[in-house]
Amino acid sequence: MEATIRSTCTQVRRDIINMTAAAGCGHPGGSLSVVEALVALYYEKMNIDPQNPKMEDRDRFVLSKGHAAPALYAVLGERGFFSTEEFKDFRQYGSFLQGHPDMKRCPGVDASTGSLGQGISIAAGMALGAKAQGKSYQVYTIIGDGESQEGLVWEACMAAAHYKLDNLTVILDNNGLQIDGSNDEVMSLGDVGAKFAAFGMDVVPVANGNDYDEVLAALNKPHTPGKPKLIWMKTTKGKGVSFMENQVGWHGKAPNAEQRDQALAEMVE
Amino acid sequence: MEKKATRVAYGEYLAKIGHENEKLVVLDADLAGATMTQYFKKEHPSRFFDCGIAEANMVDLAAGMSTTGLTPFCSTFAVFAGRCFDQIRNSVCYPKLNVKFGFTHAGITLGEDGGSHQAVEDIALMRALPNMTVFVPCDANETERCVDAALAINGPVYIRLARLPSPIFEMDMPFTVGKVNVLREGTENVVLLCCGVMVSECLAAAEILAEKGKNVTVVNAHTLKPFDNEGVQELAKKFKHIYTVEEHSVIGGLGDAAAAAMVNMDGVKLTKLGINDEFGQSGKPADLLRAYKLDAQSIAERVLADF
């Protein structure tokens, strides 16, 4: 990993902490776990133009786990889709940085999400639309592990396999925690990799989804022709903030000023 | 009079306009033979997408496809408007995506399959959604006008369609989105304001009433949203007593739309005829219409009783 990418990931984490602290609410835990994946997508992988967010044949990204909006906004802002000055208004009246991503308001957001399970299905629809029109762009989506308890996730995978969507990459953010506890306490996912494989996904495991190079290598691995790809990345919820890591309580709680400062103090190069 | 179900007209018309509109794609959930999207499938196989028995996924696939510049029409039974309500709400209406819904087998005239399959609440659900337009065509020709109108709207549209073959009206039927259509103007202070398959029942009821010397007005409200508040207010001013007649619950449908339009008016009366907050059941459509007092004879008797 280049030093600039490392510092970008750190800056995105700082943005997430500042954004949620300023709003006094939001979802820092699951935002911090997807930082490397989002930076890899928006800085290296995707064909996009921050000056022309609606560029016709751009690659598409759908944040299916829409509550990780602070991570997406941080990356879009740092990448130049809009001013990082907007961060301070996250979740405030009149801001296009809504509590969950809103494609009608926020530059660079390709789909409105937040109701879990829907984003992966929308992404599959984008990939199907691309195929139907002979377009070669790629579609990426990040889903949560708790989100994978939604039946719609599996309906979407079934359809993606049926329609041979090898232009679709689903990234599973497997941080192991959800609102009410661990996945295993709330609703066991079992052998989730085997389940996705059984639904026709080409499963690419990533042992550490917070290791930038590992995530990028998985993204760079070519699709098996005729199969949608699912990158099953193990991540750490709250990654980068010692007192948030692997703590259920930081799913949907913002740091106070003191906690913010402590978190930021840990995030220096 | 020639009869054709609005679902058949819908399927045939989609297949026809598919030749002119290359952006048109059709999605179904294993019901193409019932919703009649099979005609489109046959003529445009590369633009027809069966989603299997997974209605929620169908709606979100359509949402995604619409963002790539396509115009998707989704079809299934109207009763599943509830099943995929969250997808219609959050993935289509919230971002105002250009997705159309042609949902068939609405109301009790679905018949023998029974109450589990007879949507009596779909209009209420769809009317409640911001950005949604709601059409209930009364015959084959009006179904085509609704599809044309849906294509001209850049946003979500719900078209409620019937299984039951119904008369194709020979009379001139102008169609303007959001405007009620007077089909028969009478002399009594009575308007039958109706939509969908109830239009033919109301016209027949008006004939029965005419034989009894009572000439009533019949008005077709094909657009449930945006609703023609002004048109209904004018009717109420002129004729005083409006009966809404719908093959839908009296909660949240045409009756409530008319009630909202008339709520601040003095000296006018509204009677809501429809499904009285209950589910349907199995039976032949004609038997069910009689049982729920939505056939021409029952409507006429109900109106006569008020004279």
Coordinates of C-alpha atoms in Angstrom, one line a residue:
Chain A
M1 CA 0.0 0.0 0.0
E2 CA 1.3 3.4 -1.0
A3 CA 1.7 6.0 1.7
T4 CA -0.8 8.3 0.1
I5 CA -3.5 5.6 0.2
R6 CA -2.7 4.9 3.8
S7 CA -3.1 8.5 4.7
T8 CA -6.4 8.6 2.7
C9 CA -7.7 5.7 4.7
T10 CA -6.7 7.5 7.9
Q11 CA -8.3 10.8 6.8
V12 CA -11.6 8.9 5.9
R13 CA -11.6 7.5 9.4
R14 CA -11.1 10.9 10.9
D15 CA -13.9 12.2 8.8
I16 CA -16.2 9.5 10.0
I17 CA -15.4 10.3 13.6
N18 CA -15.8 14.1 13.1
M19 CA -19.0 13.7 11.1
T20 CA -20.8 11.4 13.6
A21 CA -19.5 13.5 16.6
A22 CA -20.8 16.7 14.9
A23 CA -24.2 15.2 14.2
G24 CA -24.4 13.6 17.6
C25 CA -25.7 10.4 16.0
G26 CA -25.0 8.0 13.1
H27 CA -23.2 4.7 12.7
P28 CA -19.4 4.8 13.2
G29 CA -18.8 1.1 13.9
G30 CA -19.9 -0.3 10.5
S31 CA -18.5 2.8 8.7
L32 CA -15.0 2.2 10.0
S33 CA -15.1 -1.5 8.9
V34 CA -15.6 -0.7 5.2
V35 CA -13.0 2.1 4.8
E36 CA -10.4 0.1 2.9
A37 CA -13.0 -1.4 0.5
L38 CA -14.5 2.0 -0.3
V39 CA -11.1 3.7 -0.8
A40 CA -9.9 0.8 -3.0
L41 CA -13.1 1.2 -5.1
Y42 CA -13.1 5.0 -5.4
Y43 CA -9.4 5.6 -5.7
E44 CA -8.2 2.7 -7.8
K45 CA -10.9 0.4 -9.1
M46 CA -13.9 2.3 -10.4
N47 CA -14.2 4.2 -13.6
I48 CA -15.7 7.5 -12.3
D49 CA -15.3 11.2 -12.7
P50 CA -15.9 13.3 -9.6
Q51 CA -16.6 16.3 -11.8
N52 CA -19.2 14.4 -13.7
P53 CA -20.9 12.1 -11.2
K54 CA -23.6 11.0 -13.6
M55 CA -21.2 10.1 -16.4
E56 CA -23.2 7.7 -18.6
D57 CA -21.0 4.6 -18.7
R58 CA -19.3 5.0 -15.3
D59 CA -19.0 2.1 -12.9
R60 CA -21.7 2.1 -10.3
F61 CA -21.5 1.6 -6.5
V62 CA -24.4 0.9 -4.2
L63 CA -24.0 1.0 -0.4
S64 CA -26.5 -1.6 0.4
K65 CA -25.7 -1.3 4.1
G66 CA -26.8 2.3 3.9
H67 CA -26.2 3.1 7.5
A68 CA -22.5 3.2 6.7
A69 CA -23.2 6.5 5.0
P70 CA -20.5 8.4 6.9
A71 CA -17.8 6.2 5.2
L72 CA -19.3 6.7 1.8
Y73 CA -19.7 10.5 2.3
A74 CA -16.1 10.7 3.6
V75 CA -14.7 8.9 0.5
L76 CA -16.9 10.9 -1.9
G77 CA -15.9 14.2 -0.3
E78 CA -12.2 13.4 -0.1
R79 CA -12.3 12.1 -3.7
G80 CA -13.7 15.5 -4.8
F81 CA -17.4 14.8 -5.6
F82 CA -18.2 17.6 -3.2
S83 CA -16.6 19.9 -0.6
T84 CA -15.4 18.3 2.6
E85 CA -16.9 21.4 4.2
E86 CA -20.3 19.6 3.8
F87 CA -19.3 17.0 6.4
K88 CA -20.1 19.2 9.4
D89 CA -23.8 19.3 8.2
F90 CA -24.2 15.5 8.1
R91 CA -27.8 14.6 9.2
Q92 CA -28.8 18.3 9.5
Y93 CA -31.8 19.9 8.0
G94 CA -31.0 21.1 4.4
S95 CA -27.9 19.0 4.0
F96 CA -27.6 16.6 1.1
L97 CA -25.7 14.3 3.5
Q98 CA -28.9 12.6 4.7
G99 CA -28.9 10.0 7.4
H100 CA -28.9 7.3 4.7
P101 CA -27.6 7.8 1.1
D102 CA -30.0 9.7 -1.1
M103 CA -29.3 9.6 -4.8
K104 CA -31.6 12.5 -5.5
R105 CA -29.6 14.8 -3.2
C106 CA -26.1 13.7 -2.9
P107 CA -23.6 13.9 -5.8
G108 CA -21.9 10.6 -6.5
V109 CA -24.6 8.4 -4.8
D110 CA -25.9 5.9 -7.4
A111 CA -28.8 4.5 -5.4
S112 CA -30.9 5.5 -2.4
T113 CA -30.4 2.8 0.3
G114 CA -31.1 2.2 4.0
S115 CA -33.8 -0.4 4.0
L116 CA -31.5 -3.4 4.3
G117 CA -31.4 -6.0 1.5
Q118 CA -32.6 -3.6 -1.2
G119 CA -29.2 -2.3 -2.3
I120 CA -27.8 -5.6 -3.5
S121 CA -31.0 -6.2 -5.5
I122 CA -30.8 -2.7 -7.0
A123 CA -27.2 -3.3 -7.9
A124 CA -28.1 -6.6 -9.6
G125 CA -30.7 -4.6 -11.5
M126 CA -28.0 -2.1 -12.6
A127 CA -25.8 -5.0 -13.8
L128 CA -28.8 -6.6 -15.6
G129 CA -29.5 -3.2 -17.2
A130 CA -25.9 -2.9 -18.4
K131 CA -26.0 -6.4 -19.9
A132 CA -29.4 -5.7 -21.6
Q133 CA -27.9 -2.7 -23.3
G134 CA -24.5 -4.2 -24.2
K135 CA -22.7 -1.9 -21.8
S136 CA -19.4 -2.9 -20.2
Y137 CA -19.4 -1.0 -17.0
Q138 CA -19.1 -2.7 -13.6
V139 CA -21.4 -2.6 -10.6
Y140 CA -20.2 -2.9 -7.0
T141 CA -22.1 -3.1 -3.8
I142 CA -21.3 -3.6 -0.1
I143 CA -23.7 -5.6 2.1
G144 CA -23.5 -6.2 5.8
D145 CA -23.5 -9.6 7.5
G146 CA -26.5 -8.7 9.6
E147 CA -28.1 -7.5 6.4
S148 CA -27.7 -11.0 5.0
Q149 CA -30.5 -12.1 7.3
E150 CA -32.8 -10.4 4.9
G151 CA -34.4 -12.8 2.4
L152 CA -34.0 -10.3 -0.3
V153 CA -30.2 -10.7 -0.3
W154 CA -30.7 -14.3 -1.3
E155 CA -33.3 -13.5 -3.9
A156 CA -30.9 -11.0 -5.4
C157 CA -28.0 -13.6 -5.5
M158 CA -30.3 -16.2 -7.0
A159 CA -31.2 -13.7 -9.8
A160 CA -27.6 -12.5 -10.3
A161 CA -26.5 -16.1 -10.8
H162 CA -29.4 -16.9 -13.0
Y163 CA -28.7 -13.9 -15.3
K164 CA -25.0 -14.6 -15.2
L165 CA -24.1 -11.2 -14.0
D166 CA -20.3 -11.3 -14.2
N167 CA -20.3 -7.5 -14.1
L168 CA -21.5 -7.5 -10.5
T169 CA -19.2 -7.6 -7.4
V170 CA -20.9 -8.0 -4.0
I171 CA -18.6 -7.2 -1.0
L172 CA -19.7 -8.8 2.2
D173 CA -18.6 -6.7 5.2
N174 CA -18.3 -9.6 7.7
N175 CA -17.5 -7.7 11.0
G176 CA -19.6 -10.2 13.0
L177 CA -21.7 -7.7 14.9
Q178 CA -25.1 -6.1 14.5
I179 CA -27.4 -3.9 16.6
D180 CA -28.5 -6.4 19.2
G181 CA -25.3 -8.4 19.5
S182 CA -23.1 -10.7 17.5
N183 CA -24.5 -12.4 14.4
D184 CA -24.4 -15.7 16.3
E185 CA -26.4 -14.3 19.2
V186 CA -29.0 -12.6 17.0
M187 CA -29.4 -14.9 14.0
S188 CA -26.6 -17.3 13.0
L189 CA -25.5 -17.0 9.5
G190 CA -23.8 -20.4 9.6
D191 CA -21.3 -21.1 6.9
V192 CA -22.1 -17.9 5.1
G193 CA -19.5 -18.3 2.4
A194 CA -20.8 -21.8 1.5
K195 CA -24.3 -20.3 1.5
F196 CA -23.4 -17.6 -1.0
A197 CA -21.5 -20.2 -3.1
A198 CA -24.6 -22.4 -3.1
F199 CA -26.6 -19.5 -4.4
G200 CA -24.3 -19.3 -7.4
M201 CA -21.8 -16.6 -6.3
D202 CA -18.1 -16.9 -7.0
V203 CA -16.9 -16.5 -3.5
V204 CA -13.5 -14.8 -3.0
P205 CA -12.5 -14.9 0.7
V206 CA -10.4 -12.1 2.2
A207 CA -8.9 -12.9 5.6
N208 CA -8.5 -9.2 6.6
G209 CA -10.8 -6.8 4.9
N210 CA -9.1 -3.9 6.7
D211 CA -5.9 -4.8 4.9
Y212 CA -6.0 -2.5 1.8
D213 CA -3.8 -4.7 -0.4
E214 CA -5.8 -7.8 0.3
V215 CA -9.1 -6.1 -0.6
L216 CA -7.6 -4.6 -3.7
A217 CA -6.2 -8.0 -4.8
A218 CA -9.7 -9.5 -4.4
L219 CA -11.2 -6.7 -6.4
N220 CA -8.6 -7.2 -9.1
K221 CA -9.3 -10.9 -9.3
P222 CA -11.1 -11.3 -12.6
H223 CA -14.7 -12.6 -12.6
T224 CA -15.2 -16.2 -13.4
P225 CA -17.1 -15.8 -16.8
G226 CA -20.8 -16.1 -16.2
K227 CA -20.7 -15.7 -12.4
P228 CA -21.3 -12.8 -10.1
K229 CA -18.4 -12.3 -7.6
L230 CA -18.8 -12.1 -3.9
I231 CA -15.8 -10.9 -1.9
W232 CA -16.3 -12.3 1.6
M233 CA -14.1 -10.0 3.7
K234 CA -13.6 -10.5 7.4
T235 CA -13.4 -7.1 9.0
T236 CA -13.2 -5.4 12.4
K237 CA -16.2 -3.3 13.4
G238 CA -15.0 0.1 14.7
K239 CA -11.6 -0.5 13.0
G240 CA -9.0 2.1 13.9
V241 CA -10.5 3.3 17.2
S242 CA -9.3 1.2 20.1
F243 CA -12.3 1.6 22.2
M244 CA -14.8 1.0 19.3
E245 CA -13.2 -2.1 17.9
N246 CA -15.4 -5.2 18.2
Q247 CA -17.8 -3.3 20.4
V248 CA -21.5 -3.8 19.7
G249 CA -22.4 -0.6 21.4
W250 CA -20.7 1.5 18.7
H251 CA -23.0 0.3 15.9
G252 CA -25.3 3.3 16.1
K253 CA -23.9 5.7 18.7
A254 CA -21.8 8.8 18.1
P255 CA -18.7 9.7 20.1
N256 CA -19.0 12.7 22.4
A257 CA -16.4 15.5 22.2
E258 CA -14.0 13.7 24.6
Q259 CA -14.3 10.4 22.8
R260 CA -13.9 12.1 19.5
D261 CA -10.7 13.7 20.6
Q262 CA -9.4 10.4 21.9
A263 CA -10.3 8.7 18.7
L264 CA -8.6 11.4 16.6
A265 CA -5.5 11.2 18.7
E266 CA -5.2 7.5 17.8
M267 CA -5.4 8.4 14.1
V268 CA -2.1 10.0 13.3
E269 CA 0.3 8.8 10.8
Chain B
M1 CA -70.5 -5.6 -26.6
E2 CA -67.1 -7.1 -27.1
K3 CA -65.4 -8.0 -23.9
K4 CA -61.7 -8.1 -22.9
A5 CA -60.0 -8.1 -19.5
T6 CA -57.8 -5.1 -18.9
R7 CA -54.9 -7.4 -18.1
V8 CA -55.2 -8.8 -21.7
A9 CA -55.3 -5.3 -23.1
Y10 CA -52.2 -4.4 -21.0
G11 CA -50.2 -7.4 -22.2
E12 CA -51.1 -7.0 -25.8
Y13 CA -50.4 -3.3 -25.8
L14 CA -47.0 -3.7 -24.1
A15 CA -46.0 -6.2 -26.8
K16 CA -47.2 -3.7 -29.5
I17 CA -45.4 -0.6 -28.2
G18 CA -42.3 -2.7 -27.5
H19 CA -41.6 -2.5 -31.2
E20 CA -41.3 1.3 -31.1
N21 CA -39.7 1.7 -27.7
E22 CA -36.4 -0.1 -27.3
K23 CA -36.0 1.1 -23.7
L24 CA -39.1 -0.8 -22.6
V25 CA -38.3 -3.9 -20.5
V26 CA -40.8 -6.1 -18.8
L27 CA -40.3 -8.0 -15.5
D28 CA -42.6 -10.6 -14.1
A29 CA -42.6 -13.0 -11.2
D30 CA -43.6 -16.3 -12.7
L31 CA -47.1 -15.0 -13.7
A32 CA -46.5 -14.0 -17.3
G33 CA -49.3 -16.3 -18.4
A34 CA -51.7 -14.7 -16.0
T35 CA -50.6 -11.0 -16.1
M36 CA -50.4 -11.4 -19.9
T37 CA -46.9 -10.1 -20.2
Q38 CA -46.4 -13.4 -22.0
Y39 CA -47.3 -11.5 -25.2
F40 CA -44.3 -9.1 -24.7
K41 CA -42.1 -12.1 -23.7
K42 CA -43.0 -13.8 -27.0
E43 CA -42.2 -10.8 -29.2
H44 CA -39.3 -9.3 -27.2
P45 CA -37.6 -12.2 -25.4
S46 CA -34.3 -10.3 -24.9
R47 CA -36.2 -7.5 -23.0
F48 CA -38.3 -9.8 -20.8
F49 CA -37.0 -10.8 -17.4
D50 CA -38.7 -13.5 -15.4
C51 CA -37.7 -12.9 -11.7
G52 CA -39.1 -16.1 -10.4
I53 CA -41.5 -16.1 -7.4
A54 CA -39.6 -13.3 -5.8
E55 CA -41.7 -10.1 -6.1
A56 CA -39.5 -7.9 -3.8
N57 CA -36.5 -8.7 -5.9
M58 CA -38.4 -8.0 -9.1
V59 CA -39.1 -4.5 -7.9
D60 CA -35.5 -3.7 -6.9
L61 CA -34.1 -5.2 -10.1
A62 CA -36.5 -2.9 -11.9
A63 CA -35.3 0.0 -9.8
G64 CA -31.7 -0.7 -10.7
M65 CA -32.5 -1.2 -14.4
S66 CA -34.3 2.2 -14.5
T67 CA -31.1 4.0 -13.3
T68 CA -29.4 2.6 -16.4
G69 CA -31.9 4.4 -18.7
L70 CA -34.4 1.6 -19.3
T71 CA -38.1 1.9 -18.6
P72 CA -39.2 -1.2 -16.7
F73 CA -42.8 -2.4 -16.3
C74 CA -43.2 -4.9 -13.4
S75 CA -46.2 -7.2 -13.3
T76 CA -47.6 -9.6 -10.7
F77 CA -50.9 -9.9 -8.9
A78 CA -52.2 -6.8 -7.2
V79 CA -52.3 -8.6 -3.9
F80 CA -48.5 -8.6 -3.9
A81 CA -48.4 -4.8 -3.8
G82 CA -48.4 -5.4 -0.1
R83 CA -45.7 -8.0 -0.3
C84 CA -43.2 -5.7 -2.0
F85 CA -44.5 -2.4 -0.5
D86 CA -41.1 -1.6 1.1
Q87 CA -39.3 -2.0 -2.2
I88 CA -41.9 0.1 -4.0
R89 CA -41.6 2.7 -1.2
N90 CA -37.9 3.0 -0.6
S91 CA -36.3 1.8 -3.8
V92 CA -38.7 3.3 -6.3
C93 CA -40.9 6.1 -4.9
Y94 CA -38.4 7.6 -2.5
P95 CA -35.8 8.3 -5.3
K96 CA -38.7 8.8 -7.8
L97 CA -37.4 6.2 -10.2
N98 CA -39.0 5.6 -13.6
V99 CA -40.6 2.2 -12.8
K100 CA -44.1 1.2 -13.8
F101 CA -46.3 -1.4 -12.1
G102 CA -49.1 -3.2 -14.0
F103 CA -50.6 -5.3 -11.3
T104 CA -53.4 -7.6 -12.3
H105 CA -56.2 -9.7 -10.7
A106 CA -57.2 -6.9 -8.4
G107 CA -60.4 -7.0 -6.4
I108 CA -63.0 -9.6 -5.7
T109 CA -63.7 -10.2 -9.4
L110 CA -60.5 -12.3 -9.3
G111 CA -63.0 -14.8 -8.2
E112 CA -62.3 -18.5 -7.4
D113 CA -58.8 -18.1 -6.0
G114 CA -60.4 -16.5 -3.0
G115 CA -59.7 -13.8 -0.4
S116 CA -56.0 -14.6 0.0
H117 CA -55.5 -13.4 -3.5
Q118 CA -58.1 -10.6 -3.9
A119 CA -56.5 -7.3 -3.3
V120 CA -58.9 -4.9 -1.6
E121 CA -56.2 -2.6 -0.2
D122 CA -53.7 -2.0 -3.1
I123 CA -55.1 1.4 -4.1
A124 CA -54.9 2.6 -0.5
L125 CA -51.3 1.5 -0.2
M126 CA -50.2 3.0 -3.5
R127 CA -52.1 6.3 -3.0
A128 CA -50.2 6.8 0.3
L129 CA -46.8 6.9 -1.5
P130 CA -45.3 10.2 -2.4
N131 CA -44.3 10.5 -6.1
M132 CA -46.7 7.6 -7.1
T133 CA -49.4 8.0 -9.8
V134 CA -52.3 5.6 -9.6
F135 CA -54.5 4.6 -12.6
V136 CA -57.5 2.2 -12.6
P137 CA -58.6 1.7 -16.2
C138 CA -62.2 0.7 -16.9
D139 CA -61.8 -1.1 -20.3
A140 CA -59.3 -2.3 -22.9
N141 CA -59.0 1.1 -24.6
E142 CA -58.5 3.0 -21.4
T143 CA -55.8 0.5 -20.4
E144 CA -53.8 1.5 -23.4
R145 CA -54.3 5.2 -22.6
C146 CA -53.0 4.5 -19.1
V147 CA -49.9 2.7 -20.4
D148 CA -49.3 5.7 -22.8
A149 CA -49.7 8.1 -19.8
A150 CA -47.4 6.0 -17.7
L151 CA -44.7 6.2 -20.3
A152 CA -45.1 10.0 -20.5
I153 CA -44.5 10.3 -16.7
N154 CA -40.9 10.3 -15.5
G155 CA -41.6 8.5 -12.2
P156 CA -43.4 5.6 -10.6
V157 CA -46.9 4.6 -11.9
Y158 CA -49.3 2.0 -10.6
I159 CA -51.9 0.6 -13.0
R160 CA -54.6 -1.6 -11.4
L161 CA -55.8 -4.3 -13.7
A162 CA -58.6 -6.9 -13.6
R163 CA -58.8 -10.6 -14.5
L164 CA -62.5 -10.4 -15.4
P165 CA -63.3 -9.7 -19.0
S166 CA -65.3 -6.5 -19.2
P167 CA -67.0 -4.6 -22.0
I168 CA -65.0 -2.5 -24.4
F169 CA -67.1 0.7 -24.5
E170 CA -68.0 2.1 -27.8
M171 CA -68.7 5.6 -26.5
D172 CA -66.2 8.3 -26.9
M173 CA -63.9 8.3 -23.8
P174 CA -61.5 11.2 -23.6
F175 CA -58.6 10.5 -21.3
T176 CA -56.8 13.2 -19.4
V177 CA -54.5 12.3 -16.5
G178 CA -56.0 13.5 -13.2
K179 CA -59.4 14.4 -14.7
V180 CA -62.7 12.6 -14.2
N181 CA -64.7 11.7 -17.2
V182 CA -68.5 12.2 -17.4
L183 CA -69.9 9.2 -19.2
R184 CA -73.6 9.8 -18.8
E185 CA -75.2 13.0 -17.6
G186 CA -78.6 12.6 -15.8
T187 CA -81.2 14.9 -14.4
E188 CA -81.4 13.6 -10.8
N189 CA -79.2 14.9 -8.0
V190 CA -77.2 11.6 -8.1
V191 CA -73.7 10.8 -9.4
L192 CA -72.2 7.4 -9.6
L193 CA -68.5 8.0 -9.4
C194 CA -66.7 4.8 -10.2
C195 CA -63.5 3.3 -11.6
G196 CA -62.3 0.0 -13.1
V197 CA -64.7 -2.8 -13.6
M198 CA -67.3 -0.9 -11.6
V199 CA -67.8 1.5 -14.5
S200 CA -69.7 -1.1 -16.6
E201 CA -71.8 -2.1 -13.5
C202 CA -72.6 1.6 -12.8
L203 CA -73.6 2.2 -16.4
A204 CA -75.9 -0.8 -16.2
A205 CA -77.2 0.4 -12.9
A206 CA -78.0 3.8 -14.5
E207 CA -80.0 1.9 -17.2
I208 CA -82.0 0.1 -14.5
L209 CA -82.6 3.4 -12.7
A210 CA -83.6 5.1 -16.0
E211 CA -86.3 2.5 -16.4
K212 CA -87.6 3.5 -13.0
G213 CA -87.7 7.1 -14.2
K214 CA -84.5 8.2 -12.4
N215 CA -81.8 9.6 -14.7
V216 CA -78.5 9.6 -12.8
T217 CA -75.0 10.8 -13.8
V218 CA -72.1 8.3 -14.2
V219 CA -68.6 9.5 -13.9
N220 CA -65.4 7.5 -14.5
A221 CA -62.4 8.4 -12.2
H222 CA -59.6 6.5 -13.9
T223 CA -56.9 8.5 -12.1
L224 CA -56.9 7.9 -8.3
K225 CA -53.8 9.9 -7.9
P226 CA -53.4 12.8 -8.6
F227 CA -57.1 13.0 -7.8
D228 CA -59.4 15.4 -9.6
N229 CA -60.5 17.3 -6.5
E230 CA -61.9 20.2 -8.5
G231 CA -63.8 18.0 -10.8
V232 CA -65.4 16.1 -7.9
Q233 CA -66.2 19.4 -6.2
E234 CA -68.0 20.6 -9.3
L235 CA -70.0 17.4 -9.5
A236 CA -70.9 17.7 -5.8
K237 CA -72.0 21.3 -6.3
K238 CA -74.1 20.4 -9.2
F239 CA -75.6 17.1 -8.2
K240 CA -75.4 17.2 -4.3
H241 CA -75.2 13.4 -3.7
I242 CA -72.2 11.4 -4.9
Y243 CA -72.0 7.6 -4.6
T244 CA -68.5 6.3 -5.0
V245 CA -68.5 2.7 -6.3
E246 CA -65.3 0.7 -6.2
E247 CA -64.1 -2.9 -6.1
H248 CA -61.8 -2.0 -3.3
S249 CA -62.0 -1.4 0.4
V250 CA -64.0 1.7 1.4
I251 CA -60.9 2.6 3.4
G252 CA -58.2 4.4 1.4
G253 CA -59.6 4.1 -2.1
L254 CA -61.9 6.2 -4.4
G255 CA -64.4 6.8 -1.7
D256 CA -61.9 8.4 0.7
A257 CA -60.3 10.4 -2.2
A258 CA -63.8 11.8 -2.9
A259 CA -64.4 12.4 0.8
A260 CA -61.2 14.4 1.0
A261 CA -62.2 16.5 -2.0
M262 CA -65.6 17.2 -0.5
V263 CA -64.7 17.6 3.2
N264 CA -65.2 21.4 3.4
M265 CA -68.3 21.6 1.2
D266 CA -71.8 22.4 2.7
G267 CA -75.0 20.7 1.5
V268 CA -73.5 17.8 -0.2
K269 CA -73.6 14.1 0.5
L270 CA -71.2 11.2 -0.1
T271 CA -72.1 7.5 0.1
K272 CA -69.2 5.1 -0.2
L273 CA -70.0 1.8 -1.9
G274 CA -67.2 -0.8 -1.9
I275 CA -65.8 -3.6 0.1
N276 CA -66.8 -2.8 3.7
D277 CA -63.5 -3.4 5.6
E278 CA -63.5 -7.1 5.0
F279 CA -61.8 -9.7 2.9
G280 CA -63.1 -11.4 -0.1
Q281 CA -63.8 -15.1 -0.7
S282 CA -64.0 -17.8 -3.4
G283 CA -66.8 -17.7 -5.9
K284 CA -67.7 -16.8 -9.5
P285 CA -67.1 -13.1 -10.1
A286 CA -70.8 -12.5 -10.8
D287 CA -71.8 -14.2 -7.5
L288 CA -69.3 -12.3 -5.5
L289 CA -70.4 -8.9 -7.0
R290 CA -73.9 -9.8 -5.9
A291 CA -72.8 -10.9 -2.5
Y292 CA -70.8 -7.7 -1.9
K293 CA -73.6 -5.6 -3.5
L294 CA -71.4 -4.3 -6.2
D295 CA -73.4 -5.6 -9.2
A296 CA -75.6 -3.3 -11.3
Q297 CA -78.9 -4.4 -9.6
S298 CA -77.6 -4.0 -6.1
I299 CA -76.2 -0.5 -6.9
A300 CA -79.5 0.6 -8.5
E301 CA -81.5 -0.7 -5.5
R302 CA -79.2 1.1 -3.1
V303 CA -79.6 4.4 -4.9
L304 CA -83.4 3.9 -5.3
A305 CA -83.7 3.4 -1.5
D306 CA -82.4 6.9 -1.0
F307 CA -85.0 8.6 -3.2

